[in-house]
Coordinates of C-alpha atoms in Angstrom, one line a residue:
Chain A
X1120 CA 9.0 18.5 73.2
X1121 CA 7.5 19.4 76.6
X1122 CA 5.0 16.9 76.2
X1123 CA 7.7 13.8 76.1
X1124 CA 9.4 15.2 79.2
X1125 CA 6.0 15.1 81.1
X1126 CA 4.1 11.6 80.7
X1127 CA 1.1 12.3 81.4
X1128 CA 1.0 15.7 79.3
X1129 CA 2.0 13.0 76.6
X1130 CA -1.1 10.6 77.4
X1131 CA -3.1 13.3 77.2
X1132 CA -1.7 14.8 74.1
X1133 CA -2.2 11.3 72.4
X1134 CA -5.8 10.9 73.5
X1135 CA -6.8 14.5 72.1
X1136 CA -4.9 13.5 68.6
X1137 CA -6.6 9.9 68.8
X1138 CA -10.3 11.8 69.2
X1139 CA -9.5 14.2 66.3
X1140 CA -8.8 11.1 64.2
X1141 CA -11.8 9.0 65.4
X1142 CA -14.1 10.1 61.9
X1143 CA -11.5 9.1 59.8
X1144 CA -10.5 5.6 61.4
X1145 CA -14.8 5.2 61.5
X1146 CA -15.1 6.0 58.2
X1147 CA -12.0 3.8 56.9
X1148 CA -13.1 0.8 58.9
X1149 CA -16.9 1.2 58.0
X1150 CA -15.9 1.6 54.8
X1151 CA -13.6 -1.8 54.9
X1152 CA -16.8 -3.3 56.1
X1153 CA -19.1 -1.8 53.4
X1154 CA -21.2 -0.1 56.3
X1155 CA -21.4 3.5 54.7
X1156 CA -25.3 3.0 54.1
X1157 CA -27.1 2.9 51.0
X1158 CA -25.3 6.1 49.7
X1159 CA -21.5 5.3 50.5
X1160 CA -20.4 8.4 48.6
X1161 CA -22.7 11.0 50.4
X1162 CA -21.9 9.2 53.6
X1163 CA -18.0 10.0 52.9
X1164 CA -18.7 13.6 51.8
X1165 CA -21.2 14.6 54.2
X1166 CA -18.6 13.4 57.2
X1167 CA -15.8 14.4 55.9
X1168 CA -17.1 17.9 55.0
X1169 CA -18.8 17.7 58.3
X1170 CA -15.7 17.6 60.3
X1171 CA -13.6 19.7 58.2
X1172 CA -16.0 22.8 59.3
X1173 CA -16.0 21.5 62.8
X1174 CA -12.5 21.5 63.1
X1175 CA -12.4 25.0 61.5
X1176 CA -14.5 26.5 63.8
X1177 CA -12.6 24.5 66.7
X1178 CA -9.7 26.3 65.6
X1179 CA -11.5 29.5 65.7
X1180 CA -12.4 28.5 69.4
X1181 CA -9.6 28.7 70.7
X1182 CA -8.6 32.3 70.7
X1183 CA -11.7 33.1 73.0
X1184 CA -11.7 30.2 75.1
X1185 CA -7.7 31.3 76.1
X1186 CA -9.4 34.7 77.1
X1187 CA -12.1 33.3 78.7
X1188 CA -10.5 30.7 81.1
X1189 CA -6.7 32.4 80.9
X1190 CA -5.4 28.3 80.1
X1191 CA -2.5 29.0 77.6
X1192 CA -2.1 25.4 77.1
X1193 CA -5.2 25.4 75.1
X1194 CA -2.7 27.7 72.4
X1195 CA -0.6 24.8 71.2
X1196 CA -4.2 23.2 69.5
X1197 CA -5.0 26.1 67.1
X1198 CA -3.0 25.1 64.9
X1199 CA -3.8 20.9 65.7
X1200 CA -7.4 21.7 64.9
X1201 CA -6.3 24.4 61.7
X1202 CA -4.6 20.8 60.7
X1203 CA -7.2 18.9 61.2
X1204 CA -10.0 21.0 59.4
X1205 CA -7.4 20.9 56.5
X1206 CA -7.3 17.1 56.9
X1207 CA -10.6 16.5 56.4
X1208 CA -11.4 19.2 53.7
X1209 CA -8.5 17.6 51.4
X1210 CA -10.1 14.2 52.0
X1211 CA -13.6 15.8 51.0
X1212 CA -12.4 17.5 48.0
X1213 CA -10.4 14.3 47.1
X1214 CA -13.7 11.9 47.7
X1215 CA -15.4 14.5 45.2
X1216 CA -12.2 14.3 42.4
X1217 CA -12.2 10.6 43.0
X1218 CA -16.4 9.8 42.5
X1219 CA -17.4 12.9 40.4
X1220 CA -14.7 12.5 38.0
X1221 CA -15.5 12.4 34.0
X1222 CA -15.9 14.9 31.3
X1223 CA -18.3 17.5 33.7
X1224 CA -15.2 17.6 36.2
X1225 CA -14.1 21.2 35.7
X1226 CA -17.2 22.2 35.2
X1227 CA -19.0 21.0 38.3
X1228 CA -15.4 22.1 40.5
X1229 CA -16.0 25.9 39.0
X1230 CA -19.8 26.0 37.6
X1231 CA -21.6 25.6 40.3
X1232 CA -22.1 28.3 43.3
X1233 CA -21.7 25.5 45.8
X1234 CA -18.8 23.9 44.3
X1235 CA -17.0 27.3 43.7
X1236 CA -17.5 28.3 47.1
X1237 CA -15.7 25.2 48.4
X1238 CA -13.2 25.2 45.5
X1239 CA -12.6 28.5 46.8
X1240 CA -12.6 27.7 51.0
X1241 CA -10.1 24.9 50.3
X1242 CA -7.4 27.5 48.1
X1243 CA -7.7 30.1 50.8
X1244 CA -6.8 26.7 53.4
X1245 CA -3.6 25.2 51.7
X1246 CA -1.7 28.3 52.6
X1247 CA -2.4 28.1 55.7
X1248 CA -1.5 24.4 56.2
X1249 CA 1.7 25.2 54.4
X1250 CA 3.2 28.3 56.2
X1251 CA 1.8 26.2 59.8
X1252 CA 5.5 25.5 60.8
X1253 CA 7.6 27.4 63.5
X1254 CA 9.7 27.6 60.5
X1255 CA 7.4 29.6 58.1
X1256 CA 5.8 32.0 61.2
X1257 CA 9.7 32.9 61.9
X1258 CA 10.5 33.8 58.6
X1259 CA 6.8 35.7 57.5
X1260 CA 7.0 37.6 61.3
X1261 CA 4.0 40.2 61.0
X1262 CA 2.8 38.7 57.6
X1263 CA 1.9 35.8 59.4
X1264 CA -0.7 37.1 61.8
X1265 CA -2.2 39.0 58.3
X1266 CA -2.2 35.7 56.1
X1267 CA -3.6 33.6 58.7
X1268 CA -6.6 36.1 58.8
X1269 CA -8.1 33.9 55.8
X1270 CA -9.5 31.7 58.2
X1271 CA -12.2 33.5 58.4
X1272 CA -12.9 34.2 54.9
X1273 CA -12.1 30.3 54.1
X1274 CA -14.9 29.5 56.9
X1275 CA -17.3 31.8 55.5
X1276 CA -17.1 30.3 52.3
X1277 CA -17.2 26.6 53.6
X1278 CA -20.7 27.2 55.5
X1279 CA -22.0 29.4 52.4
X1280 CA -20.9 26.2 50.6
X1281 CA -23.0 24.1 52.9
X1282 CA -25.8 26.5 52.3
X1283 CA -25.9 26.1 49.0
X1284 CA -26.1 22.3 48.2
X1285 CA -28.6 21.5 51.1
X1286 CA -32.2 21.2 48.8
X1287 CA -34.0 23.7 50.7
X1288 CA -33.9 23.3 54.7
X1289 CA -30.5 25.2 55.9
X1290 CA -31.1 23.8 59.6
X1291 CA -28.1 22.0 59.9
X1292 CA -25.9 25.0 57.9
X1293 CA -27.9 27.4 60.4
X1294 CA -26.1 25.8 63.2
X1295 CA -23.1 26.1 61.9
X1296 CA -23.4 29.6 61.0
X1297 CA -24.5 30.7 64.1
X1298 CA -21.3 29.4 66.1
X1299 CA -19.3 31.4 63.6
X1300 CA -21.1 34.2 63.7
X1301 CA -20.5 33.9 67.7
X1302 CA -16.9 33.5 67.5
X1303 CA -16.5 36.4 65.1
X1304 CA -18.6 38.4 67.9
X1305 CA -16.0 37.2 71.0
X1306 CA -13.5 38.6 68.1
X1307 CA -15.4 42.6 68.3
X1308 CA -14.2 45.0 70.0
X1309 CA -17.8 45.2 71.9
X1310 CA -16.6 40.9 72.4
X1311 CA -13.3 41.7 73.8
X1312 CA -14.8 44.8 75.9
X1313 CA -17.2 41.9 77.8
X1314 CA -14.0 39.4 78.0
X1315 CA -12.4 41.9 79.6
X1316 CA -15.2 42.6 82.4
X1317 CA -15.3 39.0 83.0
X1318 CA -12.0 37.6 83.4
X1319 CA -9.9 40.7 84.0
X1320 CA -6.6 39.2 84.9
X1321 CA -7.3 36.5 82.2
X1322 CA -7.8 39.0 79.3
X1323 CA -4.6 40.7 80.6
X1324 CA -2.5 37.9 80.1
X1325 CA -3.7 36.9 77.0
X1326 CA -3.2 40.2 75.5
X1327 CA 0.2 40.0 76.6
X1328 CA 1.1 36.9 75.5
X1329 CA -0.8 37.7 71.7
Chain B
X327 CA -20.7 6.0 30.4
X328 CA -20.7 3.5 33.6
X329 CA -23.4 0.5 33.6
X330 CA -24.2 -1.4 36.8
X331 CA -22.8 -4.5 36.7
X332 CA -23.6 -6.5 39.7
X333 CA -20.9 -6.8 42.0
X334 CA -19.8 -9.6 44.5
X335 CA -21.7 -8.4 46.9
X336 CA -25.0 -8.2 45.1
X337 CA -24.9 -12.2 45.2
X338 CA -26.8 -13.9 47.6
X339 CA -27.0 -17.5 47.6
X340 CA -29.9 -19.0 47.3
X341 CA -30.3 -20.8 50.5
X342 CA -29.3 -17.6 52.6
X343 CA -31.6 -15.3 50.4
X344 CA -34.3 -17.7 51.8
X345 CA -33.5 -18.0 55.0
X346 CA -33.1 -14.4 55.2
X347 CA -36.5 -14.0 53.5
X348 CA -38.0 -16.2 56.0
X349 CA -36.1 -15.1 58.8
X350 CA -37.6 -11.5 57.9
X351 CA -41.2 -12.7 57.3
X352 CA -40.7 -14.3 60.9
X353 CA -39.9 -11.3 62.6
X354 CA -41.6 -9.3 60.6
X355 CA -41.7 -5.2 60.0
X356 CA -43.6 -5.1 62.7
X357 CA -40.8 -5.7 65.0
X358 CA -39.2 -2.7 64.2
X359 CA -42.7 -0.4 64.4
X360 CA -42.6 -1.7 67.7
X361 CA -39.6 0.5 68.1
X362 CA -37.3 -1.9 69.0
X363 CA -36.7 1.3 66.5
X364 CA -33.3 3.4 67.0
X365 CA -30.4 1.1 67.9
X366 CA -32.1 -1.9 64.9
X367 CA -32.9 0.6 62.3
X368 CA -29.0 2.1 62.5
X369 CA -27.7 -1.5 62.3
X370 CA -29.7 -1.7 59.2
X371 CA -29.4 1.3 57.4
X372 CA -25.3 0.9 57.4
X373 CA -25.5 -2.3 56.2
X374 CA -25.5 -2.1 52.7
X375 CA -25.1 -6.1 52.5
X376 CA -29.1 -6.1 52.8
X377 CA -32.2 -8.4 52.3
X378 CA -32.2 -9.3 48.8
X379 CA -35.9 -8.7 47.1
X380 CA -34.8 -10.4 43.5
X381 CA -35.6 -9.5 40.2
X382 CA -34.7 -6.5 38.5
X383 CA -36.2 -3.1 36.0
X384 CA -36.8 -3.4 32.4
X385 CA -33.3 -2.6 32.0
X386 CA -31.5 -5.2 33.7
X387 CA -30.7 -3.1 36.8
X388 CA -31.3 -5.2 40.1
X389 CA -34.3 -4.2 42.6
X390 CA -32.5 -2.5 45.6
X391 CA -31.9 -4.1 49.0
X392 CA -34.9 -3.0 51.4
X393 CA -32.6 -1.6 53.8
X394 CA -32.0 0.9 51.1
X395 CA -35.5 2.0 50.7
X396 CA -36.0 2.4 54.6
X397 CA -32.7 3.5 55.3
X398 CA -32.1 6.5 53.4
X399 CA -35.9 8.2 52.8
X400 CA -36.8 11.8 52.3
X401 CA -39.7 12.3 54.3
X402 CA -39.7 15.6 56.0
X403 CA -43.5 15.2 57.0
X404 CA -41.5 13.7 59.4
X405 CA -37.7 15.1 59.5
X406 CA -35.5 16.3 57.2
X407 CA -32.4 14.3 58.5
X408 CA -32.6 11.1 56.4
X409 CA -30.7 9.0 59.0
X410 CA -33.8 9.9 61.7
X411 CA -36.6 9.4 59.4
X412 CA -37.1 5.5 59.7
X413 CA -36.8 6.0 63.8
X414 CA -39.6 9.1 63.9
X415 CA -41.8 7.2 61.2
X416 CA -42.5 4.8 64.0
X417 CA -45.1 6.9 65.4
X418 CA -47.2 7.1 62.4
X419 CA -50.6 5.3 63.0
X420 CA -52.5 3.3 60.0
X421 CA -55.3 2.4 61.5
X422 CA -58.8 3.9 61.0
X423 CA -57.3 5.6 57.6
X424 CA -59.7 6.7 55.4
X425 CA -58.8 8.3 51.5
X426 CA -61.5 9.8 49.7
X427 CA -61.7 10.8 46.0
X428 CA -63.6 14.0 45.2
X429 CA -64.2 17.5 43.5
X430 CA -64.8 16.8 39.9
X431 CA -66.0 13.5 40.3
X432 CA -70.2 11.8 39.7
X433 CA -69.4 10.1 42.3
X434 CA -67.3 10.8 45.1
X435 CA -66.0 8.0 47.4
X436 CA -64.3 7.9 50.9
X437 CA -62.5 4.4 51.3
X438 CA -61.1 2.5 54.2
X439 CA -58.1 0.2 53.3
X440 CA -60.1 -3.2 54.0
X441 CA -62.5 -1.3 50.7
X442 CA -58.9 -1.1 48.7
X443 CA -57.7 -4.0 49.0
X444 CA -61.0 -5.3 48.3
X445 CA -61.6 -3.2 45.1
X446 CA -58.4 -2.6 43.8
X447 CA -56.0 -5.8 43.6
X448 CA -52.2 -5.3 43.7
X449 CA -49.6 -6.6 41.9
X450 CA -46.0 -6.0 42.1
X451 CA -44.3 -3.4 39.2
X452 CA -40.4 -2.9 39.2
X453 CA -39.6 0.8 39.4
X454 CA -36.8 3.2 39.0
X455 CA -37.1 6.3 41.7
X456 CA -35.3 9.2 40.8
X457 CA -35.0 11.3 43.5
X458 CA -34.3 15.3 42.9
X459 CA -30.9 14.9 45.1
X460 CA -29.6 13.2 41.7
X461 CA -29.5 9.8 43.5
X462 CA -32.4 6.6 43.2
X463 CA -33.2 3.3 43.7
X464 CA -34.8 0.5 42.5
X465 CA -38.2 -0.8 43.6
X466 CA -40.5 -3.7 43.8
X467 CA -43.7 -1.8 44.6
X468 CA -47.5 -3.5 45.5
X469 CA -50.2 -1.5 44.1
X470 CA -52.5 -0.4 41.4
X471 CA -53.5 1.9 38.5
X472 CA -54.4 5.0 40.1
X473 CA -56.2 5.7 36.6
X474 CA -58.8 2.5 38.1
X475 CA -59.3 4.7 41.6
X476 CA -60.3 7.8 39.7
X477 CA -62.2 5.8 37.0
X478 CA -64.2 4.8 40.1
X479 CA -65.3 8.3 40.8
X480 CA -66.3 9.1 37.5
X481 CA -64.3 11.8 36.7
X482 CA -66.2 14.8 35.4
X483 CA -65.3 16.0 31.7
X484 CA -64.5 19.4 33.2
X485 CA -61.9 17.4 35.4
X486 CA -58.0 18.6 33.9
X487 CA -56.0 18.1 37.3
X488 CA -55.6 15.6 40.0
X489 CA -54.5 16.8 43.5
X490 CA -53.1 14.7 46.2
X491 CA -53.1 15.8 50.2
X492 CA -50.7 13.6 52.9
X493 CA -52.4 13.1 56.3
X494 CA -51.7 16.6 58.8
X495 CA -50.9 15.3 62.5
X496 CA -47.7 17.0 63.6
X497 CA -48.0 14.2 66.7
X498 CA -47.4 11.7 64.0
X499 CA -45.6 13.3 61.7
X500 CA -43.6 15.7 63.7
X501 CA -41.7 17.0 60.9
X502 CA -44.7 19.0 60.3
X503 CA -44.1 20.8 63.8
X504 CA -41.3 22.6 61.0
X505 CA -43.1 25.9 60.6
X506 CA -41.1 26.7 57.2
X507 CA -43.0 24.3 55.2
X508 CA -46.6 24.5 54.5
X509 CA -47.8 21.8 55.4
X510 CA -49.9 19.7 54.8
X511 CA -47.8 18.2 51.7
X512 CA -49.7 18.1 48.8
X513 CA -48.8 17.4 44.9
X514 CA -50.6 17.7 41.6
X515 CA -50.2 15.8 38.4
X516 CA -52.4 16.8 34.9
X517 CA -55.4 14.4 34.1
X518 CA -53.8 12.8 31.7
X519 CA -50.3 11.9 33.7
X520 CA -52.7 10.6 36.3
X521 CA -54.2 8.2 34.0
X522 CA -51.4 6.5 32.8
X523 CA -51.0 3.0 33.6
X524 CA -47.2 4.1 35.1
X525 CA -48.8 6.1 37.5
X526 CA -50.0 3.9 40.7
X527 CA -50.9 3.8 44.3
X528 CA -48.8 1.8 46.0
X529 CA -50.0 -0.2 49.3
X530 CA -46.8 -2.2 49.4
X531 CA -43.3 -2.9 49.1
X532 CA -41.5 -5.9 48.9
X533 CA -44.5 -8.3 48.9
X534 CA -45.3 -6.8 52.6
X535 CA -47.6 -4.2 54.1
X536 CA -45.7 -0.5 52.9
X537 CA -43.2 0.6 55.8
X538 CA -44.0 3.8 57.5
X539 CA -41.1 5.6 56.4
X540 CA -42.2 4.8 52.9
X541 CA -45.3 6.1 53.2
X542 CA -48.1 3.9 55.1
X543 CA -50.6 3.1 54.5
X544 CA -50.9 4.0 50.7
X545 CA -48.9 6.5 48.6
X546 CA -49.1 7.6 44.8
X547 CA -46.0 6.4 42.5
X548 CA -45.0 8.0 39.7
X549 CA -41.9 6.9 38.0
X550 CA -40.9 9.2 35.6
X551 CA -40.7 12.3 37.7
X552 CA -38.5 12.8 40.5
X553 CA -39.4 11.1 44.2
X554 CA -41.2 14.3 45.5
X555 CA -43.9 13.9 43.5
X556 CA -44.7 10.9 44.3
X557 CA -46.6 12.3 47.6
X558 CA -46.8 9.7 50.7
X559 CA -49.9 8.9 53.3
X560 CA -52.2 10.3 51.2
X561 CA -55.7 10.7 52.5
X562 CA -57.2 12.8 49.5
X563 CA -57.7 13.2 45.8
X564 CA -59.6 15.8 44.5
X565 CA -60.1 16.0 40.8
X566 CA -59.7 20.2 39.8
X567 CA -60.5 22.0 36.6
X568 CA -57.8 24.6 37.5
X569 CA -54.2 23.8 38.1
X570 CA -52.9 23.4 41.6
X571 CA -50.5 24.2 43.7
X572 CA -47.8 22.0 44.4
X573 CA -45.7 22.1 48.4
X574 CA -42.1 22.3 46.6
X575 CA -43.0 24.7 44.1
X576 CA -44.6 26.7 46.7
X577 CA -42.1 26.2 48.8
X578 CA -39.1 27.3 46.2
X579 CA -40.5 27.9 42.9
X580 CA -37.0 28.1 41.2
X581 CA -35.9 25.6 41.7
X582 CA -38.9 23.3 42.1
X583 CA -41.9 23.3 39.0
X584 CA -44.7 21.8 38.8
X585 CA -43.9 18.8 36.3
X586 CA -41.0 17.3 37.7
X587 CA -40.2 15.7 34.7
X588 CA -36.6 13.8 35.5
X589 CA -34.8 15.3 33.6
X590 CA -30.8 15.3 32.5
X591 CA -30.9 18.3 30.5
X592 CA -32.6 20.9 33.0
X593 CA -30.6 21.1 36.1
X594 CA -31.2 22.1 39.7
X595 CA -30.0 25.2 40.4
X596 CA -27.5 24.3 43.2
X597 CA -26.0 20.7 41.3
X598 CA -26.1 18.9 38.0
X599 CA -28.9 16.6 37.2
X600 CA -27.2 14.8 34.5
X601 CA -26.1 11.7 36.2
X602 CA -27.3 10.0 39.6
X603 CA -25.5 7.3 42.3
X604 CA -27.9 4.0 42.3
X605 CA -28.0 3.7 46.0
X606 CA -25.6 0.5 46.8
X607 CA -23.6 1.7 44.1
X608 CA -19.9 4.4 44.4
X609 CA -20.4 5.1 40.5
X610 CA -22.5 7.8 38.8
X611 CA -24.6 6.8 35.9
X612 CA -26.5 9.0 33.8
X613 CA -29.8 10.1 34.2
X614 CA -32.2 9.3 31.4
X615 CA -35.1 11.8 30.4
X616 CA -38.1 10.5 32.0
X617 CA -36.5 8.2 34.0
X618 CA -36.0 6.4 30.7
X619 CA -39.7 5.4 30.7
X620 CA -39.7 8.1 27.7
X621 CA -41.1 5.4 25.1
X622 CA -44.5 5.2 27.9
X623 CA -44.5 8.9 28.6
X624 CA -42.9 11.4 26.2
X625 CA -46.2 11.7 24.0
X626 CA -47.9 13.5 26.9
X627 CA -45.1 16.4 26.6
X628 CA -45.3 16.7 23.0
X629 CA -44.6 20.6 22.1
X630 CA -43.9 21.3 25.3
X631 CA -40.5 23.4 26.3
X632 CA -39.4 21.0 29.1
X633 CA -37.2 23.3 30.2
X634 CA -39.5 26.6 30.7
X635 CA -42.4 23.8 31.9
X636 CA -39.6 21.7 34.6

């Protein structure tokens, strides 16, 4: 509500939204204008899966970046980017249901390592996009905080997922791994010990505000 | 059980197909190995509204735009990302190329291209590619019996294998900077595969020179296995008595063999093999056993456990 009484907080809010949905308008338009490539079908799965895990790890971003720089305006986009990620991993699954569909369905959602581990990433998300009100944090209090912690497990499971259909080179996988395995570091005690000793005041007030 | 029927879009009139065949003689590949390169080759691999080569397989299914074959290549000689392989390719030189045919061979041979083009005429053959990644394409390839090159040499009787080695220049192919492939590439196919009159070298696509990202100046072909096999820029052939190695089953033997028969029945062990996206095309269609050239090629795997030998 803050946002409408200050205009340009609004303009700004509205340009961040419009970037977050710049893949999806691309991929609609190219799609209107038959410019996916040769392989229209691994053009929309590769993006959309490609953005789902960069939102997720976006979201995981946050968190540190607060410590880091002390801006608690950067709070409010946690759960924007959470949304996001979501966004796009429903529209990758749903490109999959919608192209891969036939008798082999169930068995290439649940038989196959890669498939099971994004099966799996994507049921450990819809909670989380469900209980992502102010409504659903009041009434879970504590719980909220714990359930919420299967981000990390649900991002885990979408790079492994990565991993595991790419033939053989996991470069672009790799990349992603390592950011995550960065963020979960910021997240260690030894990470928070570091924030600490470089922003003192800023880890201060984050900790009081989390 | 989808079949390909041509869509609107796979109509070209007549007049535009020509003036878009001329229009592309007159400018020519060579505008694009000039590297006019990036921004031209991303207009044309989106567009999937392409140059229209005519004709079509055995089967009935159309010969893919050549955007298609450009546009989406696996060629990690020179990268692994498909959408940066036409744009690298560029710096591949063709000149001065030499193959020569050895090992178990009267007479061994070292040819320029002016001596294979000479020797060997081309003509055009329809193909089905089958790549691993459980997509393909259809193509109008330029080139020759590979069975003719070998018969050349004289092959020795002791000869049982022939093995195929791409050019090394990581300035060139800069994919082969990638320590985690041994490179150079190099493939293998049994006497007998190699003989048969599927099996070619292609020196062309298209009725025009063979693109760089297709694997300039001359590559083997080999329809009924999947794409890897068919090993690009090759510069030698050596005829073996033992069975060689092979760069993917090297690289990872479970889940790459040594025949590389397309298969529907034996999958990859990360995705199903038995269906494939035509490129150009949003529906899967199933994958036939050898490609469905099985009536040419399923005599040479007779008693053989295709799934123990894949």
């Amino acid at each position: 509500m803050s946002s409408l009484q200050n205009p340009s907080k609004l303009y700004w809010t509205l340009l961040a939204h419009s970037l977050c949905l710049t893949p999806l308008t691309k991929l609609i338009w190219d799609s209107a204008l038959h410019r996916l490539g040769p392989h229209p079908v691994h053009t929309l799965t590769h993006q959309t899966g490609f953005w789902s895990l960069t939102f997720l790890l976006l979201s995981l971003a946050v968190s540190p970046v607060r410590s880091l720089t002390g801006f608690n305006w950067v709070f409010v986009w946690r759960r924007s980017f959470g949304l996001y990620a979501f966004l796009y991993a429903s529209l990758h699954l749903a490109v999959f249901l919608i192209f891969e569909s036939g008798p082999g369905l169930f068995q290439e959602l649940f038989g196959r390592r890669y498939t099971l581990a994004g099966t799996a990433s994507f049921l450990l998300l819809l909670p989380l996009a469900v209980t992502s009100t102010k409504e659903w944090k009041r009434r879970l209090k504590k719980r909220w905080g714990l359930l919420h912690k299967l981000v990390f497990p649900a991002t885990a499971l979408a790079i492994l997922h990565f991993v595991w259909l790419v033939k053989w080179d996991i470069q672009e996988p790799l990349k992603f791994a390592v950011i995550f395995a960065a963020l979960l570091v910021f997240r260690s005690p030894w990470g928070r010990q570091a924030i600490k000793r470089l922003r003192p005041r800023a880890a201060k007030t984050a900790k009081r505000d989390g | 059980m989808k079949a390909q029927p041509p869509t609107e879009k796979d109509v070209t009139p007549q007049e535009v197909y020509l003036k878009r065949r001329a229009l592309l003689k007159a400018v020519g590949i060579g505008v694009i190995s000039m590297g006019l390169g990036g921004l031209l080759s991303q207009v044309k691999s989106s567009d999937t509204v392409g140059i229209k080569a005519g004709g079509s397989d055995e089967f009935g299914n159309p010969v893919n735009p050549m955007n298609h074959a450009t546009g989406f290549t696996n060629y990690y000689d020179v990268s692994v990302d498909k959408r940066r392989v036409q744009e690298l390719a560029q710096r591949i030189r063709t000149d001065e190329w030499t193959l020569s045919v050895g090992g178990a061979v009267h007479k061994p041979i070292t040819y320029n291209l002016d001596d294979i083009a000479k020797k060997f005429p081309s003509r055009q053959e329809i193909c089905r590619m089958r790549c691993v990644e459980a997509w393909s394409v259809v193509l109008p390839w330029d080139g020759f019996p590979l069975g003719d090159l070998l018969n050349a040499s004289e092959p020795m009787g002791s000869a049982k294998f022939v093995r195929f080695e791409s050019k090394l220049d990581p300035t060139q192919f800069v994919g082969q900077l990638n320590k985690a492939y041994p490179w150079p590439y190099f493939e293998a196919l049994r006497m007998d595969e190699a003989m048969h009159p599927l099996c070619m070298m292609a020196v062309g696509m298209y009725g025009q020179p063979l693109p760089k990202v297709n694997g300039a100046p001359i590559r083997l072909v080999v329809p009924w296995k999947y794409g890897f096999k068919s090993a690009k820029a090759v510069i030698k052939i050596e005829l073996t008595e033992e069975q060689p190695q092979t760069f993917w089953n090297v690289t990872n033997p479970a889940a790459y063999g040594f025949w590389a028969n397309v298969n529907p029945d034996v999958h990859h062990p990360n995705w199903s093999q038995a269906s494939e996206y035509r490129l150009g095309f949003k529906e899967k269609i199933p994958t036939l056993l050898f490609n469905g050239y099985g009536h040419q090629v399923a005599h040479m795997y007779k008693g053989m456990d295709l799934r123990a030998l894949y």
